PDB file of C-alpha atoms in Angstrom:
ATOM      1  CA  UNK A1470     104.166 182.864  42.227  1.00 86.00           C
ATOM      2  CA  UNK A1471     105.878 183.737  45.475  1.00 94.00           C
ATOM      3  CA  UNK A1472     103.880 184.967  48.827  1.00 97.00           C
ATOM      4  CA  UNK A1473     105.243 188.938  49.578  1.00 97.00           C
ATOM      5  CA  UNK A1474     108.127 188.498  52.312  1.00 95.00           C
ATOM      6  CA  UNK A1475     108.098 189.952  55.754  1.00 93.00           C
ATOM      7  CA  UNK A1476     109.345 193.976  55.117  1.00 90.00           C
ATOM      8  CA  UNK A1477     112.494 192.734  57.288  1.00 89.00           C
ATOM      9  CA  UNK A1478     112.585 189.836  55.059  1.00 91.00           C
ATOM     10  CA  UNK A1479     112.877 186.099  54.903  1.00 94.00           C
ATOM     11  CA  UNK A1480     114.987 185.200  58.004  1.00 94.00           C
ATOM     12  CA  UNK A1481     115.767 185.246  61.845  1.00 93.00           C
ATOM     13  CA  UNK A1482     112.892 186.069  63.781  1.00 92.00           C
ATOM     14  CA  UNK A1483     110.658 187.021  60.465  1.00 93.00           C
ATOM     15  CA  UNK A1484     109.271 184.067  58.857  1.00 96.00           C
ATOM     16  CA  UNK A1485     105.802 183.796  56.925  1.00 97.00           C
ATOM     17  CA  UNK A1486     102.310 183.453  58.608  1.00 97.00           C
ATOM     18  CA  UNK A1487     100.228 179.933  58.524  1.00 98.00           C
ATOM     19  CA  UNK A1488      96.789 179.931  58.835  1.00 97.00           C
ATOM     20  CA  UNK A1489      93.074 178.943  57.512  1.00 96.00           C
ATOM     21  CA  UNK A1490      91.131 181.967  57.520  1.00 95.00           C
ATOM     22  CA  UNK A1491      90.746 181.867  60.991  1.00 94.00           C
ATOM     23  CA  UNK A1492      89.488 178.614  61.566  1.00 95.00           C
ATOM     24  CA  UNK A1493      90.931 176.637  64.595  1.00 95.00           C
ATOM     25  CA  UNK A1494      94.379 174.437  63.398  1.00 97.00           C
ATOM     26  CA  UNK A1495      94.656 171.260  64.521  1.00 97.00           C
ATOM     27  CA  UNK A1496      96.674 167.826  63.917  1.00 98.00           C
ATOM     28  CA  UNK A1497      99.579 170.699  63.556  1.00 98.00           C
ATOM     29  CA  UNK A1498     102.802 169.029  63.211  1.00 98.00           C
ATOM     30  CA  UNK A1499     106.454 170.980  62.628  1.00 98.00           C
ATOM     31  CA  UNK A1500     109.769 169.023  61.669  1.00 98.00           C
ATOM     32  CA  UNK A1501     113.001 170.345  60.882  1.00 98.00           C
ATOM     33  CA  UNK A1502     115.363 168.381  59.097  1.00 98.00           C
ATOM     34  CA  UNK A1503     119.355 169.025  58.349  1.00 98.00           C
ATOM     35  CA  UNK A1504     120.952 168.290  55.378  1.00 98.00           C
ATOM     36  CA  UNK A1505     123.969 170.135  56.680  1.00 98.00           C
ATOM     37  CA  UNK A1506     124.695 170.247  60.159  1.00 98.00           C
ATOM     38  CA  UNK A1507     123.721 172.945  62.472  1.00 98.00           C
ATOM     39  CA  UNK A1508     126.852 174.218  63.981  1.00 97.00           C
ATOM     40  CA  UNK A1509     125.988 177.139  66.678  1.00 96.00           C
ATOM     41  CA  UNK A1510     129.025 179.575  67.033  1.00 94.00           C
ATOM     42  CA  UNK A1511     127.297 181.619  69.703  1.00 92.00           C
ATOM     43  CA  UNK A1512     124.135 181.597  72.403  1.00 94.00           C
ATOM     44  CA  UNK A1513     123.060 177.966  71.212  1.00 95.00           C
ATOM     45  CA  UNK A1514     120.083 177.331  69.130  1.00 96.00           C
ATOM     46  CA  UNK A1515     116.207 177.898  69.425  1.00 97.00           C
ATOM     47  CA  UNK A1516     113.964 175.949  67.447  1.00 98.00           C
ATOM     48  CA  UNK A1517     110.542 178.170  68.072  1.00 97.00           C
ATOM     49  CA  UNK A1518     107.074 177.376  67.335  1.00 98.00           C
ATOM     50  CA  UNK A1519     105.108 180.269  67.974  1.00 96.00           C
ATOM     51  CA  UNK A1520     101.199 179.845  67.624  1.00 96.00           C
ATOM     52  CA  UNK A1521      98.431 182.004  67.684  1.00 95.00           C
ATOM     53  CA  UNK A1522      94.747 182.205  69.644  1.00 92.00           C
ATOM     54  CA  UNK A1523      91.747 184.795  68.492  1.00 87.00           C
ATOM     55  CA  UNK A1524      90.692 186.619  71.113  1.00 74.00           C
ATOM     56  CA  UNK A1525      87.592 184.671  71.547  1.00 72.00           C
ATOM     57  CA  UNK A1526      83.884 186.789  72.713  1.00 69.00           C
ATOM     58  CA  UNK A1527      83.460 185.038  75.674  1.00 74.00           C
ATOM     59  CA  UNK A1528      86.720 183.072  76.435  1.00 75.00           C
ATOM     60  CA  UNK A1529      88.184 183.496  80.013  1.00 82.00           C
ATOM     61  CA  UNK A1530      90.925 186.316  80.472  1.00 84.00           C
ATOM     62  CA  UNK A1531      93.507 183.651  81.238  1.00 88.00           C
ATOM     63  CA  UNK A1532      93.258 182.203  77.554  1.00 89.00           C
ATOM     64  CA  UNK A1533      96.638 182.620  76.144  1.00 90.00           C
ATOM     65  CA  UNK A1534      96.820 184.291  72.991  1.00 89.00           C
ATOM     66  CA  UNK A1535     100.445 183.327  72.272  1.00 91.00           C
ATOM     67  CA  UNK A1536     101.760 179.714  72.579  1.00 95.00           C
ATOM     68  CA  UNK A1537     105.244 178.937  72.196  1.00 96.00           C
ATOM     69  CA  UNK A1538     106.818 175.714  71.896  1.00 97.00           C
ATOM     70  CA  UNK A1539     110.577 175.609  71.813  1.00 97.00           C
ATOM     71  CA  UNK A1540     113.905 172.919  71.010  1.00 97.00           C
ATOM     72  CA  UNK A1541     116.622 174.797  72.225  1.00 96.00           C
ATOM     73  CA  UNK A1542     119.521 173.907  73.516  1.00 96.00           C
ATOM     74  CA  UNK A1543     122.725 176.568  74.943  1.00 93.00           C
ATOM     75  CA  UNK A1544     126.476 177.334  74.324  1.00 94.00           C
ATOM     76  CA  UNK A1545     128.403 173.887  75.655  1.00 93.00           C
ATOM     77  CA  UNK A1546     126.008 172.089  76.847  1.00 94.00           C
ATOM     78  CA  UNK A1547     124.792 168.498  74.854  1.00 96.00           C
ATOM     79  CA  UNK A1548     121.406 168.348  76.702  1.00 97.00           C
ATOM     80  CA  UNK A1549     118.512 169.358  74.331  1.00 97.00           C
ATOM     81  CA  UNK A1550     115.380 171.050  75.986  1.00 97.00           C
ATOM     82  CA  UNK A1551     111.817 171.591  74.946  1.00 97.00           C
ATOM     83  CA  UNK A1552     110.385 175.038  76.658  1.00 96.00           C
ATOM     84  CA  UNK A1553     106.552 175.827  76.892  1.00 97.00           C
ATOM     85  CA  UNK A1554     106.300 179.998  77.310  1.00 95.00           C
ATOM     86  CA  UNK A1555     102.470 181.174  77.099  1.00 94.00           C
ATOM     87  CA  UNK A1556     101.285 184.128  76.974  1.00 92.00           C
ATOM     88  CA  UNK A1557      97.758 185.795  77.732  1.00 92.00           C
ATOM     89  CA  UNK A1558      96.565 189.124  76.934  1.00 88.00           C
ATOM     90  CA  UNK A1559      97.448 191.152  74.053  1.00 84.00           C
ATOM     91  CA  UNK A1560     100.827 193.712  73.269  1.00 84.00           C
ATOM     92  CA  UNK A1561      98.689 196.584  71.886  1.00 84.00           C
ATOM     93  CA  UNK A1562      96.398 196.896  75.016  1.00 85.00           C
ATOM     94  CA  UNK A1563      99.455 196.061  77.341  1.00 87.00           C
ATOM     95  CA  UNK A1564      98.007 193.059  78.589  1.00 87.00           C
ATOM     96  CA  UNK A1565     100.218 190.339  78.088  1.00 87.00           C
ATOM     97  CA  UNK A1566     101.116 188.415  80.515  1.00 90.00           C
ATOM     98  CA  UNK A1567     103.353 185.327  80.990  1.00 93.00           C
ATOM     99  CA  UNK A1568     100.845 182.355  82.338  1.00 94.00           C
ATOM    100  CA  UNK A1569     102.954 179.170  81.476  1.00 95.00           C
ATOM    101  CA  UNK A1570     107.160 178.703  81.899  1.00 94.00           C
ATOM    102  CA  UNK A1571     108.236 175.544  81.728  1.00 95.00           C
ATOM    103  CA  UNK A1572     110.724 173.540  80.675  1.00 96.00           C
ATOM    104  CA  UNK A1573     111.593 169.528  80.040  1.00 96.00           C
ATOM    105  CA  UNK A1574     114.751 167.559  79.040  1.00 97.00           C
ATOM    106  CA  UNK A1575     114.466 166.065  75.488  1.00 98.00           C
ATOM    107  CA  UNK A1576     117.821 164.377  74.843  1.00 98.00           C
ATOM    108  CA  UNK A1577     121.583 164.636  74.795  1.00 97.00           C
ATOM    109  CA  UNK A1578     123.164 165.704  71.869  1.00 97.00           C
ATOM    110  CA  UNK A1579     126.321 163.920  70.427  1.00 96.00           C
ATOM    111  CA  UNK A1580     128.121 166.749  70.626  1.00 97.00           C
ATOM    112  CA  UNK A1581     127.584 170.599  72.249  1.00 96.00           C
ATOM    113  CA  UNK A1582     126.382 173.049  69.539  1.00 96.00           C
ATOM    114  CA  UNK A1583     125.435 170.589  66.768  1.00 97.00           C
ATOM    115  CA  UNK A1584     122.757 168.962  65.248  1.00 98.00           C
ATOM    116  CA  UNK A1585     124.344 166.952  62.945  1.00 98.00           C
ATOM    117  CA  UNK A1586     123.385 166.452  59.102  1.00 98.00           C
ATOM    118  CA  UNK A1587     120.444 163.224  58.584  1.00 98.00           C
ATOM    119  CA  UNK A1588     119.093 164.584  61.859  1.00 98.00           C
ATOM    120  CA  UNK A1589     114.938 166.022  62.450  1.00 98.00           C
ATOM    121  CA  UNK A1590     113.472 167.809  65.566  1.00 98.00           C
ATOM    122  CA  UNK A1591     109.734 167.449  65.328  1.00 98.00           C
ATOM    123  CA  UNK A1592     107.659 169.853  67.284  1.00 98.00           C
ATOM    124  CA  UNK A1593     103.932 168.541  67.983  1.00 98.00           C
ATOM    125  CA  UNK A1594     101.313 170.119  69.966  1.00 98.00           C
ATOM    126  CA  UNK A1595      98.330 167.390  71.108  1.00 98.00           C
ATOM    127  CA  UNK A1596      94.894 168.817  70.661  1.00 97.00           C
ATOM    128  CA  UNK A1597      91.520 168.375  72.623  1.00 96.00           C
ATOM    129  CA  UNK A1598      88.003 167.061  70.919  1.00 95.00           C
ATOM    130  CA  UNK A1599      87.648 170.827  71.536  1.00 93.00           C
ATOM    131  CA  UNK A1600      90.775 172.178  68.967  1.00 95.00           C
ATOM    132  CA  UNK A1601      92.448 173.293  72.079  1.00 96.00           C
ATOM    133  CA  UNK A1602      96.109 172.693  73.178  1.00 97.00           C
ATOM    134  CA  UNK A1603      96.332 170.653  75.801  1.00 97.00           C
ATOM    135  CA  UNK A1604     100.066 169.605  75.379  1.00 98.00           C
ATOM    136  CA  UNK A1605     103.413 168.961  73.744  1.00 98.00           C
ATOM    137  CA  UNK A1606     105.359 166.485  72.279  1.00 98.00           C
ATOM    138  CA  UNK A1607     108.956 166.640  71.366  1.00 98.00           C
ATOM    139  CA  UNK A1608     110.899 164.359  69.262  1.00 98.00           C
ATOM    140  CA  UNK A1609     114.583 164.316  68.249  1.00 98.00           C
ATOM    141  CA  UNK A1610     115.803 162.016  65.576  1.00 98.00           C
ATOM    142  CA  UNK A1611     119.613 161.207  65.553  1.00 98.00           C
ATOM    143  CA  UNK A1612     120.891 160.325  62.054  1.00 97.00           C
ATOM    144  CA  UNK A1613     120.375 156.861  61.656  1.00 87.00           C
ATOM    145  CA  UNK A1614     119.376 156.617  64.834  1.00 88.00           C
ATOM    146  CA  UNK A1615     116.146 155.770  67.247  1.00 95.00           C
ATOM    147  CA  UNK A1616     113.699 158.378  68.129  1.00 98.00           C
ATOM    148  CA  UNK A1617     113.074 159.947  71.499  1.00 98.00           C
ATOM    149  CA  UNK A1618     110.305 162.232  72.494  1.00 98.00           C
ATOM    150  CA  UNK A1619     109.020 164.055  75.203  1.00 98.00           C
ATOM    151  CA  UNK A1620     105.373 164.975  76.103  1.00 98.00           C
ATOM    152  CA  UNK A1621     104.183 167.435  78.184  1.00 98.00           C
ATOM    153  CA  UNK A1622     100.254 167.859  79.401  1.00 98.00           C
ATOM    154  CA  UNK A1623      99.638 171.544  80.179  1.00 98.00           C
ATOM    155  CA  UNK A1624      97.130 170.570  83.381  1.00 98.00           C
ATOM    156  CA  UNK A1625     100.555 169.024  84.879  1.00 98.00           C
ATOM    157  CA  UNK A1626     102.029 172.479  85.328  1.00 97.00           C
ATOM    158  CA  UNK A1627     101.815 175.143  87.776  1.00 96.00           C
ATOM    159  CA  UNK A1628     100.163 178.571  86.806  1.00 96.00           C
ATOM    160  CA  UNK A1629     103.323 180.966  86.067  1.00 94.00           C
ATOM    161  CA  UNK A1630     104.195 182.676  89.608  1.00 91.00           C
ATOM    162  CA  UNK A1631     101.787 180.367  91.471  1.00 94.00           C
ATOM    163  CA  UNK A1632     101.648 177.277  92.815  1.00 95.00           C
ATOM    164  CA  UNK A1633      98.082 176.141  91.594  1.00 96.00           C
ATOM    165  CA  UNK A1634      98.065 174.007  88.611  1.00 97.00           C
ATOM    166  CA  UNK A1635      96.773 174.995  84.848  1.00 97.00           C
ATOM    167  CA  UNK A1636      93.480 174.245  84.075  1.00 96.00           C
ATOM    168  CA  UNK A1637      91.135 174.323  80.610  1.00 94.00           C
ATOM    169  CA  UNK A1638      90.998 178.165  81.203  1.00 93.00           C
ATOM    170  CA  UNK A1639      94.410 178.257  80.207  1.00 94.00           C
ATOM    171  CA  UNK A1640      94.127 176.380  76.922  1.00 95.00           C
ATOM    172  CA  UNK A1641      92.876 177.922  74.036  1.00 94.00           C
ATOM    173  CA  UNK A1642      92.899 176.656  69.905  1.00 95.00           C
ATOM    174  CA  UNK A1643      95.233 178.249  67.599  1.00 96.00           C
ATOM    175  CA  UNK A1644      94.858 179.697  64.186  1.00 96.00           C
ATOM    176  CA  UNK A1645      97.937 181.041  62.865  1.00 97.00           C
ATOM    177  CA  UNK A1646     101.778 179.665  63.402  1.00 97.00           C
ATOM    178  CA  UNK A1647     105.334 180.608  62.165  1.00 97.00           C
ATOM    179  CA  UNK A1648     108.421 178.947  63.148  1.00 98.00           C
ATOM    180  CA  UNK A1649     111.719 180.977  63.731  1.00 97.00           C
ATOM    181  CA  UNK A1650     115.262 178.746  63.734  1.00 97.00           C
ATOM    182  CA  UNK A1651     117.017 182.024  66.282  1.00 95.00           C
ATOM    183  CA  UNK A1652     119.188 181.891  69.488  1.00 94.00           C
ATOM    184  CA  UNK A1653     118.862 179.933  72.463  1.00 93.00           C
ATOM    185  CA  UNK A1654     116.957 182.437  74.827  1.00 92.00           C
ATOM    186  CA  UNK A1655     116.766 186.028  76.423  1.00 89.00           C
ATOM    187  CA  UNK A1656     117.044 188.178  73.179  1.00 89.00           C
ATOM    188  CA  UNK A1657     120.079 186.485  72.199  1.00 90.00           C
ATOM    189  CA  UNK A1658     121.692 186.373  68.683  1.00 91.00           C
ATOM    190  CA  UNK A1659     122.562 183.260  67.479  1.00 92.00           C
ATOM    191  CA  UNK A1660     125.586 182.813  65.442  1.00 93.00           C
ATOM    192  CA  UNK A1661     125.535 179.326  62.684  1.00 95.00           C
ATOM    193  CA  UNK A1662     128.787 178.953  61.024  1.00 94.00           C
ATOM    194  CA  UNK A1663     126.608 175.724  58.915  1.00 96.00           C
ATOM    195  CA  UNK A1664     123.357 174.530  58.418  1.00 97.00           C
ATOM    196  CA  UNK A1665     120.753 174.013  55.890  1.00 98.00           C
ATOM    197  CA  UNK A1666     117.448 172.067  56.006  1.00 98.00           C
ATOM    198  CA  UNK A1667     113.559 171.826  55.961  1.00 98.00           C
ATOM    199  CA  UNK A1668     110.334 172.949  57.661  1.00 98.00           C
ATOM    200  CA  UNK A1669     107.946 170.421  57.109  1.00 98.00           C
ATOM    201  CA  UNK A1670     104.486 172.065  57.904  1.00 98.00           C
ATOM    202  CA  UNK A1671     101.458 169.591  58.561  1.00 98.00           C
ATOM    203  CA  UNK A1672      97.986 170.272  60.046  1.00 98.00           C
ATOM    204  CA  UNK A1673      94.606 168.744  59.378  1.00 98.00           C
ATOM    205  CA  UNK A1674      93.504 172.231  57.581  1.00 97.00           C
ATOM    206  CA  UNK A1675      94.778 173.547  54.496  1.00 97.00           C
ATOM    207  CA  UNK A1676      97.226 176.334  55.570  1.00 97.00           C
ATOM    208  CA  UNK A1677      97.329 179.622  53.552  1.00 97.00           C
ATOM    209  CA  UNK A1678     101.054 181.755  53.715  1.00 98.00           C
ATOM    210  CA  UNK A1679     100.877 184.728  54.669  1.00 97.00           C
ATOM    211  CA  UNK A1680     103.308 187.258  55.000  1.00 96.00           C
ATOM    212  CA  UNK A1681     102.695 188.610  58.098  1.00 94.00           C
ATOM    213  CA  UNK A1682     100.484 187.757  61.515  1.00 93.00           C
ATOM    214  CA  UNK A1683      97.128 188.172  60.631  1.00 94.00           C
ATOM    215  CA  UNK A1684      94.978 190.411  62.002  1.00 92.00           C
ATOM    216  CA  UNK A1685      92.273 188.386  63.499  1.00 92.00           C
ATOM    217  CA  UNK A1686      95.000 186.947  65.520  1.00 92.00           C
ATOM    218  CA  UNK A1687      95.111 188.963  69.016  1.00 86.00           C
ATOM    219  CA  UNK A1688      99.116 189.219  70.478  1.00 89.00           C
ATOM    220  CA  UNK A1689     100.281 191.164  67.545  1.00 86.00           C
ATOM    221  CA  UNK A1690     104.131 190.179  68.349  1.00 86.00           C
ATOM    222  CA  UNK A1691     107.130 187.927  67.947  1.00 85.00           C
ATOM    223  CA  UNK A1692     110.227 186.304  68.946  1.00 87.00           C
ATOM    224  CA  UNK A1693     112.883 188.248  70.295  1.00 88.00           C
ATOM    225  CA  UNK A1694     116.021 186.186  69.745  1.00 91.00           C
ATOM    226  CA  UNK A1695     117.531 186.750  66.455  1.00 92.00           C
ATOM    227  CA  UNK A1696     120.211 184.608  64.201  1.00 93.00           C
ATOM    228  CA  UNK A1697     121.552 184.512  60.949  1.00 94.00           C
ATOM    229  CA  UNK A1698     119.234 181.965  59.544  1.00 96.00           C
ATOM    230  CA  UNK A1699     117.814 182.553  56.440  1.00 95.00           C
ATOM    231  CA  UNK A1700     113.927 180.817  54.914  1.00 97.00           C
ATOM    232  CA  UNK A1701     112.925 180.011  51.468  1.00 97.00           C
ATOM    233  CA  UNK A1702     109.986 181.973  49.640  1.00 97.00           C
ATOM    234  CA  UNK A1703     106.833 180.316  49.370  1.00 97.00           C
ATOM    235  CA  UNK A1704     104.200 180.029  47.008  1.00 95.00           C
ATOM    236  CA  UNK A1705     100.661 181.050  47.223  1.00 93.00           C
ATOM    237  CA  UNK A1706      99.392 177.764  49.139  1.00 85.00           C
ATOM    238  CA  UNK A1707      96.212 175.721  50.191  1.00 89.00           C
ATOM    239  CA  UNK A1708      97.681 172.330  51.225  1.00 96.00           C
ATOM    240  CA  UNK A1709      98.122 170.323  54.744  1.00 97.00           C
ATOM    241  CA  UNK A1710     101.626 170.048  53.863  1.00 98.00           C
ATOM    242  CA  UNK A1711     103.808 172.426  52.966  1.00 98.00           C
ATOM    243  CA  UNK A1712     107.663 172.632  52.994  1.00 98.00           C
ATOM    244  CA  UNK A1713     110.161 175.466  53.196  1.00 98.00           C
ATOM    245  CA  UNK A1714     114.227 175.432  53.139  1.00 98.00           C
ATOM    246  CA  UNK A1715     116.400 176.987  55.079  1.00 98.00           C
ATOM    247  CA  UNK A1716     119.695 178.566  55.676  1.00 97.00           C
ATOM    248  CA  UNK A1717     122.390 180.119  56.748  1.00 94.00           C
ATOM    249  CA  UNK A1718     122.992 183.470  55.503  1.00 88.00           C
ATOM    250  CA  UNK A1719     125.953 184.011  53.283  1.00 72.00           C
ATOM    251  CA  UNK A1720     126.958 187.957  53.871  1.00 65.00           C
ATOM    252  CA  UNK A1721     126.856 187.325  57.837  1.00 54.00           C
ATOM    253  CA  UNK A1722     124.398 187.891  60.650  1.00 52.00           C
ATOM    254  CA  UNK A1723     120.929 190.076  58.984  1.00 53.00           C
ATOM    255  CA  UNK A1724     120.456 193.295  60.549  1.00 48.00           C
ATOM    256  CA  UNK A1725     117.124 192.315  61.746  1.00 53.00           C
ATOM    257  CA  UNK A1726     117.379 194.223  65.124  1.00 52.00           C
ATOM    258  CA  UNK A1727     115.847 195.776  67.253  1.00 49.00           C
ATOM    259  CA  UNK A1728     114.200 192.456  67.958  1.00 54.00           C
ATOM    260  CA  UNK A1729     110.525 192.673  68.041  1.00 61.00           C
ATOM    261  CA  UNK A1730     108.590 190.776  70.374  1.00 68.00           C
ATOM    262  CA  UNK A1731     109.482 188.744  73.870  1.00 73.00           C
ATOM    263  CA  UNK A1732     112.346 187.458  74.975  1.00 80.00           C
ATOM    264  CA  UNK A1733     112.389 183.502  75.473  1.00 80.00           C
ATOM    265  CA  UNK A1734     113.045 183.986  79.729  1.00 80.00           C
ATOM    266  CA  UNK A1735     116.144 182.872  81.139  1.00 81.00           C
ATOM    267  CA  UNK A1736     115.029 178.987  81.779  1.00 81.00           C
ATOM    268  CA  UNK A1737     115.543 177.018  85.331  1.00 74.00           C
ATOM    269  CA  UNK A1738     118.358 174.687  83.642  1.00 74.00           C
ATOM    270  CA  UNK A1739     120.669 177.907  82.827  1.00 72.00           C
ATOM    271  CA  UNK A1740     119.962 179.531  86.523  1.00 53.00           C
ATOM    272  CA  UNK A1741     121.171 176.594  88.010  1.00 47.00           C
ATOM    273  CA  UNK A1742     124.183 176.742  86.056  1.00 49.00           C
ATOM    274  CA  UNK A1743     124.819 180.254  85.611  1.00 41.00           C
ATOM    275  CA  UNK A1744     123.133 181.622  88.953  1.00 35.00           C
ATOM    276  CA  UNK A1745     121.005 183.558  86.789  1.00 32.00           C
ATOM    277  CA  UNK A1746     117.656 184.774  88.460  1.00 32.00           C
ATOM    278  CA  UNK A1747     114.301 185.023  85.883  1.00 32.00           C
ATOM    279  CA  UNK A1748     114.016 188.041  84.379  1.00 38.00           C
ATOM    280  CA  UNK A1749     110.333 190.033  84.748  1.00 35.00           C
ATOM    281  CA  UNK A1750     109.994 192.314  81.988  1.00 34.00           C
ATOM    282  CA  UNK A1751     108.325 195.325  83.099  1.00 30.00           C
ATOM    283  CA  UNK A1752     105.408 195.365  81.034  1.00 31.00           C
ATOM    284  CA  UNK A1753     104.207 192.328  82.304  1.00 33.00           C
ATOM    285  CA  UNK A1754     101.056 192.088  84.494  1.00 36.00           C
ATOM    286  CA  UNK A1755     101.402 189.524  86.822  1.00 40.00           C
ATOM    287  CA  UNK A1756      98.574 186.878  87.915  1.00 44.00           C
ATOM    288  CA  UNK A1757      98.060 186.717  91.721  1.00 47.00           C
ATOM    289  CA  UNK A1758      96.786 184.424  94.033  1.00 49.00           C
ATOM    290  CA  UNK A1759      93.116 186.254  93.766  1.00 51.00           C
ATOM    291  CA  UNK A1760      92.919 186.348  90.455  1.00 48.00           C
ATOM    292  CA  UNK A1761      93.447 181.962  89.713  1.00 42.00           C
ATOM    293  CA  UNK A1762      90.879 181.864  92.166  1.00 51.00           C
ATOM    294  CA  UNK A1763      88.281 184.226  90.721  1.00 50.00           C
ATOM    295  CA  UNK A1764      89.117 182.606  87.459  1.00 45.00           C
ATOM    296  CA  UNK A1765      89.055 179.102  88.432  1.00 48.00           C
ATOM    297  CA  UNK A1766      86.406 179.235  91.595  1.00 47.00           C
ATOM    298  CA  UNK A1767      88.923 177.419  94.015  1.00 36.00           C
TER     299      UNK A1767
END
């Protein structure tokens, strides 16, 4: 028996829910493989790992709720990059606000706008002794080929808008996750002309599907990009592993839109290029100078 789909359905940026009741996730692992190659059309590819924090009694205000962890590369360009884009607060109290941006170089693709078929993108976070996130690693496997990853350690990076670094008030555990194969950034659509794979799911816990984000999870919302990508039905589950297929949709792009949720922001590798500036959504409340330091005691 089949887990209920998303209303919007199975696809895009609406994908099931992962989680254990609540209980922190750890040893989380996510790897996409291609039995078909991935041929982007239009704005790239986004490979995003979107995890979830309770709101925890007690927990600093800097905790972010929201934890993405993105392989995306962008129209023309071979290099593959892994983003970090964290979030605190929470979207029904209008809270949320940005407190990590970052981004790393992974790789360099064989070609622009492929991954090609016999290929995997692994997405791994690295937890504390305390279930918290405290980094990032990033692996792309060529087809017959050697592996190459790229970590990242959370304390190495500045505060979002600052220039102090992050410290253990900005990590937080996770207990929900869903994984959306969309555009490369910004709200954009991406357009596959191929592709077909699957999303390998591992984590210490038994994960439960669910069909949407739970509610003891606190940022209530998504991804913004979209794409014409397309996710297998799951069955009722209680296993470390699980794995889905996915797809490209065969009647064109879903109309999934308006997209819910936040954009991916406009990352330093395309401003350089494009002489784009970062976007700041309106909604967002922005961490000052004051505030670190009442937070952290500097």
């Amino acid at each position: 028996m089949s887990v209920a789909p998303p209303s919007e359905g199975l696809g895009s940026n609406f994908n099931y829910f992962l989680a254990d009741g609540g209980n922190a996730i750890t040893g989380l692992s996510v790897e996409i493989t291609f039995a078909e190659p991935l041929l982007s059309a239009s704005n790239g590819f986004g490979f995003q790992l979107n995890c979830y924090a309770q709101e925890l009694s007690g927990a600093p205000s800097t905790t972010p709720n929201w934890q993405q962890y993105v392989v995306f590369t962008e129209p023309g360009d071979k290099t593959l990059y892994g983003i970090i884009d964290n979030w605190k607060g929470t979207v029904p109290a209008g809270t949320d606000a940005q407190v990590i941006n970052d981004e790393a170089t992974i790789t360099t693709l064989a070609t622009a706008n492929e991954i090609p078929a016999g290929a995997t993108v692994l997405i791994a976070p690295i937890f504390s002794s305390t279930n918290v996130i405290t980094g990032i690693t990033y692996t792309y496997t060529p087809p017959s080929g050697k592996a190459v990853s790229t970590s990242v350690t959370l304390t190495n990076l500045d505060v979002y808008g600052t220039s102090k670094k992050i410290t253990s008030a900005y990590e937080s555990p996770i207990s929900a996750l869903t994984l959306n194969i969309v555009g490369d950034y910004d709200g954009n659509n991406g357009v596959f002309t191929s592709g077909s794979g699957t999303i390998v799911y591992k984590a210490n816990q038994p994960l439960t599907v669910l069909t949407n984000e739970p509610s003891y999870t606190a940022f209530q919302d998504g991804t913004g990009e979209t794409a014409n990508t397309v996710y297998g039905k799951l069955p009722v589950s209680d296993s470390t592993t699980i794995t889905q297929t996915w797809g490209i949709s065969a009647v064109g792009v879903p109309n999934f839109g308006p997209a819910v949720g936040h954009k991916l922001p406009i990352p330093p590798s395309s401003k350089q290029k494009r002489g784009h500036s970062l976007p700041i959504p309106r909604h967002i409340v922005r961490m000052n100078e004051a505030e670190y330091e009442q937070v952290n005691k500097v």
